[in-house]
Amino acid sequence: MKLRRTFVYRSDCIPAVRSRKSPLRKRKKSTFHKHWVRLKRFVVVRLARLADQLGLLRQQVDRLSVQVSALQNRVDALTPAQGGIVSFLRARVGTLATIETPAGTLFGTIILVGEDFVQLREADGSIVLIPLRNVLSVV
């Protein structure tokens, strides 16, 4: 059993606080500890900068999303509805048709009509996909 020494101050004064380590003998911090503190500070500062940059990027993405939506709405307003041409072409699937486009005139059998394209088999057997936005006329 170890005995501990205790100090009792019997005085009317404010009790003095004794420390086990003398204030004159400060321990030097190791170089590892110094490097660790520097590294920790560097990482914290870098994370703060990255968080700020992330916030700015989010704001830019939000702004650009609004602009893209506005442009898409303007394009949709300028583009005529293609529902009429789709129903017309679907009624003619399997028949011969002449389709005029800005690239030239195509002649063949309509195989398939999609949401925004028509598939045409030409006389030589080649299959052509034509976007409906490029169809000028159908005969």
PDB file of C-alpha atoms in Angstrom:
ATOM      1  CA  MET A   1       0.000   0.000   0.000  1.00  0.00           C
ATOM      2  CA  LYS A   2       1.375   3.364  -1.031  1.00  0.00           C
ATOM      3  CA  LEU A   3       1.102   6.311   1.204  1.00  0.00           C
ATOM      4  CA  ARG A   4       0.362   9.702  -0.222  1.00  0.00           C
ATOM      5  CA  ARG A   5       1.557  12.892   1.195  1.00  0.00           C
ATOM      6  CA  THR A   6      -1.075  15.560   1.552  1.00  0.00           C
ATOM      7  CA  PHE A   7      -0.557  19.178   2.346  1.00  0.00           C
ATOM      8  CA  VAL A   8      -2.926  21.050   4.522  1.00  0.00           C
ATOM      9  CA  TYR A   9      -2.658  24.790   4.738  1.00  0.00           C
ATOM     10  CA  ARG A  10      -4.123  26.276   7.798  1.00  0.00           C
ATOM     11  CA  SER A  11      -4.242  29.915   7.194  1.00  0.00           C
ATOM     12  CA  ASP A  12      -6.688  32.693   6.688  1.00  0.00           C
ATOM     13  CA  CYS A  13      -5.048  33.455   3.357  1.00  0.00           C
ATOM     14  CA  ILE A  14      -6.106  32.212   0.005  1.00  0.00           C
ATOM     15  CA  PRO A  15      -4.798  28.699  -0.366  1.00  0.00           C
ATOM     16  CA  ALA A  16      -1.856  28.362  -2.681  1.00  0.00           C
ATOM     17  CA  VAL A  17      -2.096  25.989  -5.546  1.00  0.00           C
ATOM     18  CA  ARG A  18       0.833  23.697  -5.922  1.00  0.00           C
ATOM     19  CA  SER A  19       1.539  22.057  -9.166  1.00  0.00           C
ATOM     20  CA  ARG A  20       3.511  18.928  -9.444  1.00  0.00           C
ATOM     21  CA  LYS A  21       5.518  20.274 -12.343  1.00  0.00           C
ATOM     22  CA  SER A  22       7.540  23.342 -11.842  1.00  0.00           C
ATOM     23  CA  PRO A  23       6.665  26.225 -14.196  1.00  0.00           C
ATOM     24  CA  LEU A  24      10.363  26.689 -14.857  1.00  0.00           C
ATOM     25  CA  ARG A  25      10.638  23.267 -16.469  1.00  0.00           C
ATOM     26  CA  LYS A  26       8.460  23.561 -19.566  1.00  0.00           C
ATOM     27  CA  ARG A  27       8.623  20.600 -21.833  1.00  0.00           C
ATOM     28  CA  LYS A  28       9.621  21.279 -25.384  1.00  0.00           C
ATOM     29  CA  LYS A  29       7.095  20.113 -27.917  1.00  0.00           C
ATOM     30  CA  SER A  30       8.394  17.483 -30.199  1.00  0.00           C
ATOM     31  CA  THR A  31       8.925  18.221 -33.866  1.00  0.00           C
ATOM     32  CA  PHE A  32       6.318  15.593 -34.651  1.00  0.00           C
ATOM     33  CA  HIS A  33       3.775  17.504 -32.611  1.00  0.00           C
ATOM     34  CA  LYS A  34       4.693  20.772 -34.357  1.00  0.00           C
ATOM     35  CA  HIS A  35       4.297  19.167 -37.774  1.00  0.00           C
ATOM     36  CA  TRP A  36       1.031  17.587 -36.714  1.00  0.00           C
ATOM     37  CA  VAL A  37      -0.355  20.954 -35.587  1.00  0.00           C
ATOM     38  CA  ARG A  38       0.757  22.616 -38.841  1.00  0.00           C
ATOM     39  CA  LEU A  39      -0.778  19.847 -40.920  1.00  0.00           C
ATOM     40  CA  LYS A  40      -4.029  20.026 -39.002  1.00  0.00           C
ATOM     41  CA  ARG A  41      -4.193  23.818 -39.431  1.00  0.00           C
ATOM     42  CA  PHE A  42      -3.427  23.464 -43.169  1.00  0.00           C
ATOM     43  CA  VAL A  43      -6.179  20.881 -43.659  1.00  0.00           C
ATOM     44  CA  VAL A  44      -8.740  22.970 -41.766  1.00  0.00           C
ATOM     45  CA  VAL A  45      -7.919  26.082 -43.807  1.00  0.00           C
ATOM     46  CA  ARG A  46      -8.015  24.123 -47.066  1.00  0.00           C
ATOM     47  CA  LEU A  47     -11.388  22.577 -46.163  1.00  0.00           C
ATOM     48  CA  ALA A  48     -12.795  26.011 -45.375  1.00  0.00           C
ATOM     49  CA  ARG A  49     -11.635  27.318 -48.765  1.00  0.00           C
ATOM     50  CA  LEU A  50     -13.119  24.299 -50.546  1.00  0.00           C
ATOM     51  CA  ALA A  51     -16.410  24.768 -48.722  1.00  0.00           C
ATOM     52  CA  ASP A  52     -16.519  28.397 -49.879  1.00  0.00           C
ATOM     53  CA  GLN A  53     -15.747  27.382 -53.467  1.00  0.00           C
ATOM     54  CA  LEU A  54     -18.429  24.685 -53.323  1.00  0.00           C
ATOM     55  CA  GLY A  55     -20.981  27.262 -52.207  1.00  0.00           C
ATOM     56  CA  LEU A  56     -20.044  29.547 -55.103  1.00  0.00           C
ATOM     57  CA  LEU A  57     -20.261  26.673 -57.576  1.00  0.00           C
ATOM     58  CA  ARG A  58     -23.702  25.713 -56.286  1.00  0.00           C
ATOM     59  CA  GLN A  59     -24.890  29.281 -56.794  1.00  0.00           C
ATOM     60  CA  GLN A  60     -23.523  29.287 -60.348  1.00  0.00           C
ATOM     61  CA  VAL A  61     -25.197  25.960 -61.134  1.00  0.00           C
ATOM     62  CA  ASP A  62     -28.513  27.262 -59.811  1.00  0.00           C
ATOM     63  CA  ARG A  63     -28.202  30.433 -61.899  1.00  0.00           C
ATOM     64  CA  LEU A  64     -27.272  28.492 -65.023  1.00  0.00           C
ATOM     65  CA  SER A  65     -30.115  26.013 -64.489  1.00  0.00           C
ATOM     66  CA  VAL A  66     -32.591  28.881 -64.427  1.00  0.00           C
ATOM     67  CA  GLN A  67     -31.086  30.313 -67.631  1.00  0.00           C
ATOM     68  CA  VAL A  68     -31.177  26.923 -69.383  1.00  0.00           C
ATOM     69  CA  SER A  69     -34.823  26.447 -68.387  1.00  0.00           C
ATOM     70  CA  ALA A  70     -35.692  29.883 -69.746  1.00  0.00           C
ATOM     71  CA  LEU A  71     -33.900  29.128 -73.031  1.00  0.00           C
ATOM     72  CA  GLN A  72     -35.612  25.740 -73.299  1.00  0.00           C
ATOM     73  CA  ASN A  73     -39.000  27.401 -72.853  1.00  0.00           C
ATOM     74  CA  ARG A  74     -38.155  29.929 -75.582  1.00  0.00           C
ATOM     75  CA  VAL A  75     -37.054  27.147 -77.960  1.00  0.00           C
ATOM     76  CA  ASP A  76     -40.198  25.153 -77.212  1.00  0.00           C
ATOM     77  CA  ALA A  77     -42.295  28.243 -77.987  1.00  0.00           C
ATOM     78  CA  LEU A  78     -40.526  28.716 -81.324  1.00  0.00           C
ATOM     79  CA  THR A  79     -40.696  25.043 -82.361  1.00  0.00           C
ATOM     80  CA  PRO A  80     -44.083  24.074 -83.789  1.00  0.00           C
ATOM     81  CA  ALA A  81     -45.882  21.157 -82.244  1.00  0.00           C
ATOM     82  CA  GLN A  82     -45.086  17.964 -84.168  1.00  0.00           C
ATOM     83  CA  GLY A  83     -48.096  15.982 -83.013  1.00  0.00           C
ATOM     84  CA  GLY A  84     -49.877  16.445 -86.362  1.00  0.00           C
ATOM     85  CA  ILE A  85     -47.000  15.181 -88.486  1.00  0.00           C
ATOM     86  CA  VAL A  86     -46.410  12.201 -86.160  1.00  0.00           C
ATOM     87  CA  SER A  87     -50.021  11.047 -86.453  1.00  0.00           C
ATOM     88  CA  PHE A  88     -49.950  11.625 -90.239  1.00  0.00           C
ATOM     89  CA  LEU A  89     -46.765   9.538 -90.640  1.00  0.00           C
ATOM     90  CA  ARG A  90     -47.966   6.777 -88.286  1.00  0.00           C
ATOM     91  CA  ALA A  91     -51.030   6.365 -90.468  1.00  0.00           C
ATOM     92  CA  ARG A  92     -48.718   5.859 -93.462  1.00  0.00           C
ATOM     93  CA  VAL A  93     -46.375   3.234 -91.944  1.00  0.00           C
ATOM     94  CA  GLY A  94     -45.612   0.561 -94.569  1.00  0.00           C
ATOM     95  CA  THR A  95     -46.377   2.794 -97.526  1.00  0.00           C
ATOM     96  CA  LEU A  96     -44.085   4.564 -99.986  1.00  0.00           C
ATOM     97  CA  ALA A  97     -43.433   8.216 -99.245  1.00  0.00           C
ATOM     98  CA  THR A  98     -41.273  11.069-100.483  1.00  0.00           C
ATOM     99  CA  ILE A  99     -39.839  13.170 -97.631  1.00  0.00           C
ATOM    100  CA  GLU A 100     -38.139  16.478 -98.308  1.00  0.00           C
ATOM    101  CA  THR A 101     -35.450  17.695 -95.910  1.00  0.00           C
ATOM    102  CA  PRO A 102     -32.929  20.563 -96.023  1.00  0.00           C
ATOM    103  CA  ALA A 103     -30.312  17.965 -97.072  1.00  0.00           C
ATOM    104  CA  GLY A 104     -32.372  16.694-100.008  1.00  0.00           C
ATOM    105  CA  THR A 105     -35.304  14.534-101.007  1.00  0.00           C
ATOM    106  CA  LEU A 106     -35.638  10.951 -99.753  1.00  0.00           C
ATOM    107  CA  PHE A 107     -37.911   8.282-101.268  1.00  0.00           C
ATOM    108  CA  GLY A 108     -38.750   4.992 -99.602  1.00  0.00           C
ATOM    109  CA  THR A 109     -41.035   2.982 -97.349  1.00  0.00           C
ATOM    110  CA  ILE A 110     -41.879   4.332 -93.910  1.00  0.00           C
ATOM    111  CA  ILE A 111     -40.889   1.627 -91.431  1.00  0.00           C
ATOM    112  CA  LEU A 112     -41.239   3.286 -88.028  1.00  0.00           C
ATOM    113  CA  VAL A 113     -42.333   6.642 -86.625  1.00  0.00           C
ATOM    114  CA  GLY A 114     -40.947   7.613 -83.237  1.00  0.00           C
ATOM    115  CA  GLU A 115     -41.550  10.565 -80.997  1.00  0.00           C
ATOM    116  CA  ASP A 116     -39.144  12.806 -82.889  1.00  0.00           C
ATOM    117  CA  PHE A 117     -37.929  10.747 -85.866  1.00  0.00           C
ATOM    118  CA  VAL A 118     -39.101   8.732 -88.839  1.00  0.00           C
ATOM    119  CA  GLN A 119     -37.334   5.605 -90.121  1.00  0.00           C
ATOM    120  CA  LEU A 120     -37.343   5.153 -93.888  1.00  0.00           C
ATOM    121  CA  ARG A 121     -36.123   2.184 -96.002  1.00  0.00           C
ATOM    122  CA  GLU A 122     -34.830   3.401 -99.352  1.00  0.00           C
ATOM    123  CA  ALA A 123     -35.030   1.435-102.613  1.00  0.00           C
ATOM    124  CA  ASP A 124     -31.443   0.154-102.269  1.00  0.00           C
ATOM    125  CA  GLY A 125     -32.246  -1.336 -98.818  1.00  0.00           C
ATOM    126  CA  SER A 126     -30.499   1.297 -96.707  1.00  0.00           C
ATOM    127  CA  ILE A 127     -32.335   2.539 -93.640  1.00  0.00           C
ATOM    128  CA  VAL A 128     -32.399   6.264 -92.929  1.00  0.00           C
ATOM    129  CA  LEU A 129     -33.389   7.965 -89.668  1.00  0.00           C
ATOM    130  CA  ILE A 130     -34.794  11.436 -90.237  1.00  0.00           C
ATOM    131  CA  PRO A 131     -35.366  13.830 -87.335  1.00  0.00           C
ATOM    132  CA  LEU A 132     -38.870  15.294 -87.561  1.00  0.00           C
ATOM    133  CA  ARG A 133     -37.495  18.809 -87.044  1.00  0.00           C
ATOM    134  CA  ASN A 134     -35.773  18.409 -90.446  1.00  0.00           C
ATOM    135  CA  VAL A 135     -38.871  17.265 -92.349  1.00  0.00           C
ATOM    136  CA  LEU A 136     -40.013  20.010 -94.725  1.00  0.00           C
ATOM    137  CA  SER A 137     -42.749  18.086 -96.516  1.00  0.00           C
ATOM    138  CA  VAL A 138     -44.169  14.577 -96.965  1.00  0.00           C
ATOM    139  CA  VAL A 139     -45.771  13.378-100.181  1.00  0.00           C
TER     140      VAL A 139
END
